[in-house]
Amino acid sequence: MDHFQPQNGELHAEDVALVRIADEVGTPVYVYSRATLERHARVFREALASIPSKRIAFAVKANPNLAVLRVLGRQGYGADVVSGGEMKRALAAGIAARDIVFSGVGKSAREMAEALDAGVGQFNIESEEEGIELARIADGKGMRAVCTLRVNPDIDAGTHEKISTGKADNKFGVPFDLAVGIYARLAALPGLQMRGLAVHIGSQLADLRPLELAFEKVGALLSMLRAAGYPVTHVDLGGGLGVPYKAGEELPSPAEYGEMVARITHGWDVELMFEPGRVIAGNAGVLLTRVIRVKRNGNRPPFVVVDAAMNDLARPALYGAWHDFDAVRPTGERMTAHIVGPICETGDTFARDRECDALVAGDLAVFRTAGAYGATMASSYNSRGFVPEVLVDGDKYAVVADRIPPEEIYAAERVPEWLG
Ligand code: LLP
């Protein structure tokens, strides 16, 4: 359930008319709902109520806006980060360093040093090579980095190939059958305090079964490590729970996920960690856009050209992803159209042959479920600027990220003198 609903026939974000935001801030613009973020944070936490010891770290990659992170931090969420930049954002948003988990296959030496200095709570190590490097850096500082080892369970998550992470040929985690040996060697290093395991098999999972299989394998590994004498106190189960992108679509609920986790992890006697991203932020945001013109196309469906483009919302172009597209002031009339942006490539297509509200030039519309992996994946391709972000709270809103015009982007560029 989200808070982007019609009032008197006109789409609102909570109690703010989207028409008002479009008039005052301009389009395209990302609009987030605080009430929806908080509701999702609560629902996810409550779904894990029967798990005795747990911590939740929001996957910052899904939506790194400082105001969004502040909302979630105040809900008791920590942060799962995958770069020095994300770590700095989480800290800037007021999330305590000890509540930050640092994941990712390519942590640089500098990022690891900065994370140690900042006091991040846990590193999820993705390779033996990384573990050795982290140990050296921590040891050099007279510190011990608190770590889990991320394992690759070789399980097909059944999601889009570009966001699947748990197959043996994906770059993530260490091979399952080598994990005990690697864990043992890393645990012997003075700069590391190995305390457990981590796993994450992919994103937008529409089926709990692959997660269940992965967690069962992690449970088996946990027993092996304990049998070998290693005290395992923490297991990070990652994120991945999918969300409905189409009205009426049924996906496993957080409650079903929580029930499965409780069943599989029963008796593990560890602190469980979770890294949800999309399930918290996805349906808490829309991309508000204005129709530039409707281009007729003979007998074929017309092109609805909107002012948002693939640089603002990359998911349809990258993954063929579906985002529901609704008029802000629907007339009741419907049309079938191709929904496209102004960018000069055919990939700049949000939807083909989409049955949608009838629209004419100047109308406003939203791409729904754009609160996760939306603004954060934007680029400035075609020298378009970066879209602003707005957070709504009841009947008020604030611009929580300014529009960055192209001039500000090319202000960082230089023409060397010797070019004349
Ligand atoms: N933890 C780790 C280690 C991850 O790699 C990810 C996502 C998450 C947690 C959060 O997963 P979530 O709960 O959001 O599914 N740009 C793609 C999604 C990439 C996800 C990458 N990893 C998209 O737009 O669909």
GROMACS .gro file of C-alpha atoms and ligand atoms in nm:
model
  445
    1MET     CA    1   0.000   0.000   0.000
    2ASP     CA    2   0.131   0.346  -0.084
    3HIS     CA    3   0.022   0.706  -0.035
    4PHE     CA    4   0.000   0.808  -0.402
    5GLN     CA    5  -0.379   0.805  -0.436
    6PRO     CA    6  -0.639   1.023  -0.606
    7GLN     CA    7  -0.831   1.288  -0.412
    8ASN     CA    8  -1.123   1.442  -0.602
    9GLY     CA    9  -1.007   1.271  -0.919
   10GLU     CA   10  -0.654   1.410  -0.898
   11LEU     CA   11  -0.344   1.217  -0.797
   12HIS     CA   12  -0.185   1.328  -0.469
   13ALA     CA   13   0.124   1.234  -0.274
   14GLU     CA   14  -0.025   1.202   0.076
   15ASP     CA   15  -0.222   1.531   0.096
   16VAL     CA   16  -0.018   1.728  -0.155
   17ALA     CA   17  -0.151   1.760  -0.510
   18LEU     CA   18   0.111   1.649  -0.763
   19VAL     CA   19  -0.006   1.938  -0.983
   20ARG     CA   20   0.118   2.176  -0.714
   21ILE     CA   21   0.462   2.013  -0.702
   22ALA     CA   22   0.486   2.020  -1.081
   23ASP     CA   23   0.394   2.391  -1.087
   24GLU     CA   24   0.628   2.491  -0.806
   25VAL     CA   25   0.929   2.263  -0.864
   26GLY     CA   26   0.893   2.182  -1.234
   27THR     CA   27   0.910   1.845  -1.408
   28PRO     CA   28   1.048   1.587  -1.427
   29VAL     CA   29   1.074   1.543  -1.049
   30TYR     CA   30   1.097   1.247  -0.814
   31VAL     CA   31   0.837   1.258  -0.537
   32TYR     CA   32   0.871   1.044  -0.222
   33SER     CA   33   0.618   0.985   0.053
   34ARG     CA   34   0.743   0.987   0.410
   35ALA     CA   35   0.434   0.800   0.534
   36THR     CA   36   0.494   0.522   0.280
   37LEU     CA   37   0.862   0.491   0.370
   38GLU     CA   38   0.773   0.469   0.738
   39ARG     CA   39   0.492   0.225   0.675
   40HIS     CA   40   0.719  -0.007   0.475
   41ALA     CA   41   0.994   0.016   0.738
   42ARG     CA   42   0.740  -0.078   1.006
   43VAL     CA   43   0.581  -0.361   0.806
   44PHE     CA   44   0.920  -0.515   0.729
   45ARG     CA   45   1.031  -0.493   1.092
   46GLU     CA   46   0.703  -0.638   1.218
   47ALA     CA   47   0.735  -0.927   0.972
   48LEU     CA   48   1.052  -1.024   1.159
   49ALA     CA   49   0.894  -0.991   1.503
   50SER     CA   50   0.938  -1.359   1.591
   51ILE     CA   51   1.314  -1.348   1.525
   52PRO     CA   52   1.485  -1.308   1.860
   53SER     CA   53   1.791  -1.105   1.762
   54LYS     CA   54   1.808  -0.897   1.446
   55ARG     CA   55   1.923  -0.576   1.285
   56ILE     CA   56   1.800  -0.410   0.967
   57ALA     CA   57   2.026  -0.203   0.742
   58PHE     CA   58   1.860  -0.020   0.453
   59ALA     CA   59   2.041  -0.086   0.124
   60VAL     CA   60   2.151   0.270   0.050
   61LYS     CA   61   2.200   0.192  -0.319
   62ALA     CA   62   1.823   0.177  -0.359
   63ASN     CA   63   1.775   0.539  -0.254
   64PRO     CA   64   2.067   0.734  -0.108
   65ASN     CA   65   1.888   1.068  -0.067
   66LEU     CA   66   1.988   1.215   0.270
   67ALA     CA   67   1.630   1.291   0.372
   68VAL     CA   68   1.520   0.937   0.287
   69LEU     CA   69   1.810   0.797   0.491
   70ARG     CA   70   1.714   1.026   0.779
   71VAL     CA   71   1.355   0.897   0.774
   72LEU     CA   72   1.476   0.536   0.783
   73GLY     CA   73   1.746   0.605   1.040
   74ARG     CA   74   1.476   0.743   1.269
   75GLN     CA   75   1.290   0.414   1.220
   76GLY     CA   76   1.590   0.238   1.373
   77TYR     CA   77   1.738   0.126   1.043
   78GLY     CA   78   2.111   0.109   0.988
   79ALA     CA   79   2.269   0.127   0.641
   80ASP     CA   80   2.411  -0.127   0.400
   81VAL     CA   81   2.668   0.058   0.188
   82VAL     CA   82   2.881  -0.048  -0.108
   83SER     CA   83   3.113   0.250  -0.153
   84GLY     CA   84   3.289   0.520   0.042
   85GLY     CA   85   3.036   0.763  -0.104
   86GLU     CA   86   2.742   0.567   0.035
   87MET     CA   87   2.915   0.540   0.372
   88LYS     CA   88   2.963   0.917   0.385
   89ARG     CA   89   2.599   0.972   0.293
   90ALA     CA   90   2.478   0.737   0.565
   91LEU     CA   91   2.694   0.917   0.822
   92ALA     CA   92   2.583   1.257   0.692
   93ALA     CA   93   2.222   1.146   0.735
   94GLY     CA   94   2.291   1.072   1.100
   95ILE     CA   95   2.317   0.693   1.090
   96ALA     CA   96   2.569   0.574   1.349
   97ALA     CA   97   2.888   0.418   1.210
   98ARG     CA   98   2.832   0.102   1.415
   99ASP     CA   99   2.499   0.053   1.232
  100ILE     CA  100   2.670   0.056   0.891
  101VAL     CA  101   2.755  -0.263   0.703
  102PHE     CA  102   3.007  -0.232   0.419
  103SER     CA  103   2.938  -0.476   0.130
  104GLY     CA  104   3.069  -0.496  -0.226
  105VAL     CA  105   3.329  -0.681  -0.432
  106GLY     CA  106   3.552  -0.385  -0.503
  107LYS     CA  107   3.622  -0.202  -0.180
  108SER     CA  108   3.941  -0.009  -0.245
  109ALA     CA  109   4.223   0.015   0.009
  110ARG     CA  110   4.131   0.377   0.065
  111GLU     CA  111   3.764   0.297   0.120
  112MET     CA  112   3.854   0.025   0.367
  113ALA     CA  113   4.085   0.260   0.558
  114GLU     CA  114   3.819   0.532   0.570
  115ALA     CA  115   3.558   0.284   0.687
  116LEU     CA  116   3.788   0.161   0.965
  117ASP     CA  117   3.859   0.518   1.071
  118ALA     CA  118   3.488   0.598   1.071
  119GLY     CA  119   3.417   0.290   1.284
  120VAL     CA  120   3.172   0.103   1.057
  121GLY     CA  121   3.013  -0.189   1.235
  122GLN     CA  122   3.081  -0.469   0.990
  123PHE     CA  123   3.254  -0.553   0.663
  124ASN     CA  124   3.102  -0.822   0.444
  125ILE     CA  125   3.411  -0.966   0.278
  126GLU     CA  126   3.359  -1.093  -0.076
  127SER     CA  127   3.692  -1.268  -0.147
  128GLU     CA  128   3.998  -1.404   0.028
  129GLU     CA  129   4.207  -1.140  -0.148
  130GLU     CA  130   3.990  -0.862  -0.006
  131GLY     CA  131   4.005  -1.016   0.342
  132ILE     CA  132   4.386  -1.029   0.334
  133GLU     CA  133   4.405  -0.665   0.224
  134LEU     CA  134   4.157  -0.550   0.488
  135ALA     CA  135   4.349  -0.743   0.755
  136ARG     CA  136   4.673  -0.572   0.654
  137ILE     CA  137   4.517  -0.225   0.664
  138ALA     CA  138   4.341  -0.285   0.996
  139ASP     CA  139   4.651  -0.440   1.152
  140GLY     CA  140   4.855  -0.138   1.039
  141LYS     CA  141   4.616   0.081   1.236
  142GLY     CA  142   4.629  -0.150   1.537
  143MET     CA  143   4.264  -0.239   1.474
  144ARG     CA  144   4.062  -0.553   1.406
  145ALA     CA  145   3.796  -0.526   1.137
  146VAL     CA  146   3.471  -0.697   1.233
  147CYS     CA  147   3.372  -0.916   0.939
  148THR     CA  148   3.143  -1.171   0.785
  149LEU     CA  149   3.233  -1.377   0.481
  150ARG     CA  150   2.987  -1.350   0.193
  151VAL     CA  151   2.925  -1.685   0.032
  152ASN     CA  152   2.796  -1.756  -0.315
  153PRO     CA  153   2.546  -2.041  -0.277
  154ASP     CA  154   2.518  -2.104  -0.654
  155ILE     CA  155   2.142  -2.063  -0.662
  156ASP     CA  156   1.938  -1.916  -0.943
  157ALA     CA  157   1.722  -1.644  -0.793
  158GLY     CA  158   1.491  -1.652  -1.094
  159THR     CA  159   1.515  -1.278  -1.146
  160HIS     CA  160   1.652  -1.063  -1.431
  161GLU     CA  161   2.003  -1.186  -1.518
  162LYS     CA  162   2.154  -0.841  -1.457
  163ILE     CA  163   2.038  -0.832  -1.096
  164SER     CA  164   2.104  -1.194  -1.006
  165THR     CA  165   2.401  -1.230  -0.770
  166GLY     CA  166   2.399  -1.583  -0.627
  167LYS     CA  167   2.503  -1.800  -0.922
  168ALA     CA  168   2.855  -1.946  -0.924
  169ASP     CA  169   2.950  -1.739  -1.229
  170ASN     CA  170   2.835  -1.411  -1.070
  171LYS     CA  171   3.117  -1.201  -0.922
  172PHE     CA  172   2.973  -1.198  -0.569
  173GLY     CA  173   3.084  -1.393  -0.260
  174VAL     CA  174   3.324  -1.685  -0.230
  175PRO     CA  175   3.245  -2.025  -0.383
  176PHE     CA  176   3.035  -2.227  -0.142
  177ASP     CA  177   3.264  -2.532  -0.138
  178LEU     CA  178   3.573  -2.318  -0.064
  179ALA     CA  179   3.406  -2.112   0.208
  180VAL     CA  180   3.517  -2.310   0.515
  181GLY     CA  181   3.883  -2.305   0.406
  182ILE     CA  182   3.877  -1.934   0.326
  183TYR     CA  183   3.698  -1.856   0.653
  184ALA     CA  184   3.960  -2.050   0.848
  185ARG     CA  185   4.250  -1.870   0.681
  186LEU     CA  186   4.091  -1.527   0.729
  187ALA     CA  187   4.003  -1.603   1.093
  188ALA     CA  188   4.374  -1.663   1.159
  189LEU     CA  189   4.470  -1.309   1.049
  190PRO     CA  190   4.537  -1.068   1.335
  191GLY     CA  191   4.361  -0.773   1.163
  192LEU     CA  192   4.025  -0.948   1.132
  193GLN     CA  193   3.755  -1.055   1.373
  194MET     CA  194   3.550  -1.305   1.173
  195ARG     CA  195   3.205  -1.334   1.325
  196GLY     CA  196   2.982  -1.489   1.063
  197LEU     CA  197   2.842  -1.526   0.714
  198ALA     CA  198   2.657  -1.315   0.459
  199VAL     CA  199   2.450  -1.403   0.154
  200HIS     CA  200   2.248  -1.211  -0.107
  201ILE     CA  201   2.132  -1.390  -0.421
  202GLY     CA  202   1.961  -1.115  -0.619
  203SER     CA  203   1.701  -0.844  -0.631
  204GLN     CA  204   1.330  -0.821  -0.720
  205LEU     CA  205   1.275  -1.184  -0.619
  206ALA     CA  206   0.923  -1.296  -0.699
  207ASP     CA  207   0.956  -1.635  -0.533
  208LEU     CA  208   1.078  -1.721  -0.182
  209ARG     CA  209   1.199  -2.070  -0.272
  210PRO     CA  210   1.546  -1.969  -0.403
  211LEU     CA  211   1.601  -1.758  -0.089
  212GLU     CA  212   1.496  -2.051   0.125
  213LEU     CA  213   1.743  -2.282  -0.053
  214ALA     CA  214   2.021  -2.025  -0.011
  215PHE     CA  215   1.947  -1.980   0.360
  216GLU     CA  216   1.946  -2.359   0.409
  217LYS     CA  217   2.292  -2.378   0.254
  218VAL     CA  218   2.413  -2.097   0.480
  219GLY     CA  219   2.272  -2.291   0.778
  220ALA     CA  220   2.473  -2.598   0.674
  221LEU     CA  221   2.787  -2.387   0.646
  222LEU     CA  222   2.720  -2.238   0.989
  223SER     CA  223   2.716  -2.589   1.139
  224MET     CA  224   3.038  -2.680   0.960
  225LEU     CA  225   3.214  -2.368   1.089
  226ARG     CA  226   3.097  -2.429   1.443
  227ALA     CA  227   3.201  -2.793   1.423
  228ALA     CA  228   3.545  -2.667   1.319
  229GLY     CA  229   3.555  -2.451   1.632
  230TYR     CA  230   3.466  -2.107   1.495
  231PRO     CA  231   3.217  -1.905   1.701
  232VAL     CA  232   2.963  -1.777   1.449
  233THR     CA  233   2.748  -1.505   1.602
  234HIS     CA  234   2.613  -1.312   1.302
  235VAL     CA  235   2.447  -1.401   0.972
  236ASP     CA  236   2.355  -1.135   0.717
  237LEU     CA  237   2.070  -1.255   0.492
  238GLY     CA  238   2.090  -0.962   0.248
  239GLY     CA  239   1.789  -0.812   0.073
  240GLY     CA  240   1.610  -0.908  -0.246
  241LEU     CA  241   1.241  -0.922  -0.169
  242GLY     CA  242   1.050  -0.809  -0.478
  243VAL     CA  243   0.770  -0.554  -0.499
  244PRO     CA  244   0.466  -0.531  -0.729
  245TYR     CA  245   0.538  -0.307  -1.028
  246LYS     CA  246   0.197  -0.368  -1.187
  247ALA     CA  247  -0.132  -0.290  -1.017
  248GLY     CA  248  -0.277  -0.616  -0.889
  249GLU     CA  249   0.049  -0.812  -0.917
  250GLU     CA  250   0.094  -1.059  -0.629
  251LEU     CA  251   0.436  -1.105  -0.471
  252PRO     CA  252   0.544  -1.276  -0.150
  253SER     CA  253   0.466  -1.039   0.138
  254PRO     CA  254   0.714  -0.933   0.403
  255ALA     CA  255   0.508  -1.147   0.645
  256GLU     CA  256   0.558  -1.458   0.429
  257TYR     CA  257   0.926  -1.375   0.398
  258GLY     CA  258   0.955  -1.333   0.776
  259GLU     CA  259   0.778  -1.662   0.839
  260MET     CA  260   1.015  -1.843   0.602
  261VAL     CA  261   1.322  -1.683   0.760
  262ALA     CA  262   1.203  -1.771   1.111
  263ARG     CA  263   1.144  -2.133   1.007
  264ILE     CA  264   1.478  -2.182   0.831
  265THR     CA  265   1.690  -2.000   1.089
  266HIS     CA  266   1.521  -2.156   1.393
  267GLY     CA  267   1.791  -2.262   1.639
  268TRP     CA  268   2.077  -2.083   1.464
  269ASP     CA  269   2.144  -1.877   1.776
  270VAL     CA  270   2.291  -1.579   1.591
  271GLU     CA  271   2.205  -1.215   1.538
  272LEU     CA  272   2.038  -1.199   1.196
  273MET     CA  273   2.096  -0.900   0.972
  274PHE     CA  274   1.881  -0.785   0.682
  275GLU     CA  275   1.954  -0.545   0.397
  276PRO     CA  276   1.622  -0.456   0.233
  277GLY     CA  277   1.622  -0.185  -0.032
  278ARG     CA  278   1.346  -0.201  -0.289
  279VAL     CA  279   1.078  -0.334  -0.055
  280ILE     CA  280   1.121  -0.026   0.161
  281ALA     CA  281   1.165   0.248  -0.099
  282GLY     CA  282   1.023   0.118  -0.429
  283ASN     CA  283   0.658   0.205  -0.388
  284ALA     CA  284   0.740   0.510  -0.178
  285GLY     CA  285   0.829   0.715  -0.485
  286VAL     CA  286   0.704   0.823  -0.827
  287LEU     CA  287   0.867   1.007  -1.114
  288LEU     CA  288   0.637   1.295  -1.206
  289THR     CA  289   0.660   1.398  -1.570
  290ARG     CA  290   0.483   1.621  -1.821
  291VAL     CA  291   0.377   1.523  -2.171
  292ILE     CA  292   0.572   1.733  -2.421
  293ARG     CA  293   0.363   1.620  -2.716
  294VAL     CA  294   0.176   1.329  -2.858
  295LYS     CA  295   0.321   1.229  -3.194
  296ARG     CA  296   0.083   1.048  -3.428
  297ASN     CA  297   0.224   0.751  -3.614
  298GLY     CA  298  -0.016   0.662  -3.896
  299ASN     CA  299  -0.218   0.356  -3.806
  300ARG     CA  300   0.028   0.255  -3.537
  301PRO     CA  301   0.003   0.355  -3.171
  302PRO     CA  302   0.110   0.717  -3.114
  303PHE     CA  303   0.424   0.815  -2.926
  304VAL     CA  304   0.356   0.994  -2.598
  305VAL     CA  305   0.677   1.199  -2.560
  306VAL     CA  306   0.730   1.291  -2.194
  307ASP     CA  307   0.991   1.519  -2.040
  308ALA     CA  308   1.146   1.236  -1.834
  309ALA     CA  309   1.392   1.009  -2.011
  310MET     CA  310   1.611   0.704  -1.971
  311ASN     CA  311   1.880   0.916  -1.804
  312ASP     CA  312   1.633   0.999  -1.524
  313LEU     CA  313   1.481   0.651  -1.483
  314ALA     CA  314   1.708   0.388  -1.636
  315ARG     CA  315   1.527   0.068  -1.536
  316PRO     CA  316   1.309   0.022  -1.846
  317ALA     CA  317   1.606   0.074  -2.080
  318LEU     CA  318   1.844  -0.139  -1.871
  319TYR     CA  319   1.625  -0.428  -1.764
  320GLY     CA  320   1.314  -0.396  -1.978
  321ALA     CA  321   1.143  -0.311  -1.650
  322TRP     CA  322   0.775  -0.224  -1.626
  323HIS     CA  323   0.662   0.088  -1.440
  324ASP     CA  324   0.290   0.163  -1.419
  325PHE     CA  325   0.215   0.493  -1.592
  326ASP     CA  326  -0.086   0.692  -1.474
  327ALA     CA  327  -0.228   1.036  -1.553
  328VAL     CA  328  -0.237   1.282  -1.263
  329ARG     CA  329  -0.582   1.400  -1.380
  330PRO     CA  330  -0.732   1.101  -1.560
  331THR     CA  331  -1.035   1.178  -1.777
  332GLY     CA  332  -1.160   0.820  -1.788
  333GLU     CA  333  -1.059   0.793  -2.155
  334ARG     CA  334  -0.794   0.533  -2.238
  335MET     CA  335  -0.541   0.502  -2.520
  336THR     CA  336  -0.273   0.261  -2.639
  337ALA     CA  337   0.063   0.428  -2.693
  338HIS     CA  338   0.437   0.400  -2.684
  339ILE     CA  339   0.570   0.605  -2.392
  340VAL     CA  340   0.907   0.760  -2.479
  341GLY     CA  341   1.149   1.026  -2.359
  342PRO     CA  342   1.330   1.295  -2.560
  343ILE     CA  343   1.671   1.119  -2.574
  344CYS     CA  344   1.813   1.034  -2.912
  345GLU     CA  345   1.808   0.659  -2.900
  346THR     CA  346   1.536   0.400  -2.934
  347GLY     CA  347   1.629   0.258  -2.594
  348ASP     CA  348   1.471   0.569  -2.446
  349THR     CA  349   1.138   0.390  -2.434
  350PHE     CA  350   0.947   0.348  -2.107
  351ALA     CA  351   0.670   0.132  -2.251
  352ARG     CA  352   0.553  -0.006  -2.583
  353ASP     CA  353   0.191  -0.066  -2.678
  354ARG     CA  354   0.091   0.042  -2.329
  355GLU     CA  355  -0.277   0.076  -2.251
  356CYS     CA  356  -0.289   0.389  -2.037
  357ASP     CA  357  -0.488   0.700  -1.950
  358ALA     CA  358  -0.550   0.918  -2.255
  359LEU     CA  359  -0.301   1.206  -2.251
  360VAL     CA  360  -0.245   1.524  -2.450
  361ALA     CA  361   0.042   1.773  -2.458
  362GLY     CA  362   0.085   1.948  -2.122
  363ASP     CA  363  -0.076   1.672  -1.914
  364LEU     CA  364   0.102   1.538  -1.607
  365ALA     CA  365   0.162   1.169  -1.542
  366VAL     CA  366   0.365   0.950  -1.308
  367PHE     CA  367   0.584   0.647  -1.343
  368ARG     CA  368   0.508   0.452  -1.029
  369THR     CA  369   0.738   0.243  -0.809
  370ALA     CA  370   1.028   0.474  -0.881
  371GLY     CA  371   1.145   0.525  -0.524
  372ALA     CA  372   1.412   0.253  -0.549
  373TYR     CA  373   1.684   0.247  -0.814
  374GLY     CA  374   1.534   0.561  -0.969
  375ALA     CA  375   1.707   0.895  -0.906
  376THR     CA  376   2.019   0.717  -0.788
  377MET     CA  377   2.078   0.557  -1.128
  378ALA     CA  378   2.038   0.883  -1.320
  379SER     CA  379   2.301   1.013  -1.559
  380SER     CA  380   2.334   1.339  -1.750
  381TYR     CA  381   2.325   1.174  -2.093
  382ASN     CA  382   2.227   1.410  -2.376
  383SER     CA  383   2.341   1.689  -2.142
  384ARG     CA  384   2.023   1.669  -1.947
  385GLY     CA  385   2.058   1.780  -1.588
  386PHE     CA  386   1.977   1.581  -1.275
  387VAL     CA  387   1.615   1.569  -1.170
  388PRO     CA  388   1.520   1.718  -0.831
  389GLU     CA  389   1.371   1.510  -0.550
  390VAL     CA  390   1.084   1.606  -0.322
  391LEU     CA  391   0.976   1.452   0.007
  392VAL     CA  392   0.611   1.484   0.104
  393ASP     CA  393   0.493   1.468   0.464
  394GLY     CA  394   0.117   1.502   0.508
  395ASP     CA  395   0.014   1.835   0.356
  396LYS     CA  396   0.366   1.975   0.325
  397TYR     CA  397   0.663   1.898   0.107
  398ALA     CA  398   1.030   1.990   0.078
  399VAL     CA  399   1.275   1.981  -0.210
  400VAL     CA  400   1.530   1.731  -0.076
  401ALA     CA  401   1.758   1.741  -0.381
  402ASP     CA  402   1.793   2.040  -0.611
  403ARG     CA  403   1.765   2.015  -0.985
  404ILE     CA  404   2.122   2.025  -1.123
  405PRO     CA  405   2.119   2.204  -1.457
  406PRO     CA  406   2.364   2.112  -1.737
  407GLU     CA  407   2.563   2.434  -1.684
  408GLU     CA  408   2.652   2.321  -1.331
  409ILE     CA  409   2.766   1.987  -1.463
  410TYR     CA  410   2.991   2.127  -1.733
  411ALA     CA  411   3.124   2.386  -1.489
  412ALA     CA  412   3.347   2.099  -1.368
  413GLU     CA  413   3.496   2.061  -1.717
  414ARG     CA  414   3.801   2.250  -1.847
  415VAL     CA  415   3.920   2.341  -2.194
  416PRO     CA  416   4.303   2.335  -2.172
  417GLU     CA  417   4.474   2.657  -2.275
  418TRP     CA  418   4.677   2.476  -2.542
  419LEU     CA  419   4.358   2.406  -2.737
  420GLY     CA  420   4.352   2.777  -2.812
  421LLP     N1  421   2.236  -0.628  -0.022
  421LLP     C1  422   2.322  -0.645  -0.125
  421LLP     C2  423   2.454  -0.702  -0.097
  421LLP     C3  424   2.284  -0.607  -0.255
  421LLP     O1  425   2.369  -0.626  -0.356
  421LLP     C4  426   2.155  -0.550  -0.277
  421LLP     C5  427   2.114  -0.508  -0.411
  421LLP     C6  428   2.071  -0.533  -0.166
  421LLP     C7  429   2.113  -0.575  -0.041
  421LLP     C8  430   1.934  -0.474  -0.179
  421LLP     O2  431   1.851  -0.553  -0.258
  421LLP     P1  432   1.695  -0.522  -0.270
  421LLP     O3  433   1.633  -0.549  -0.135
  421LLP     O4  434   1.678  -0.381  -0.310
  421LLP     O5  435   1.648  -0.615  -0.373
  421LLP     N2  436   1.941  -0.157  -1.009
  421LLP     C9  437   1.865  -0.281  -1.001
  421LLP    C10  438   1.876  -0.348  -0.866
  421LLP    C11  439   2.019  -0.383  -0.825
  421LLP    C12  440   2.028  -0.446  -0.688
  421LLP    C13  441   2.169  -0.464  -0.646
  421LLP     N3  442   2.189  -0.519  -0.514
  421LLP    C14  443   1.721  -0.251  -1.036
  421LLP     O6  444   1.687  -0.137  -1.066
  421LLP     O7  445   1.639  -0.341  -1.040
   0.00000   0.00000   0.00000
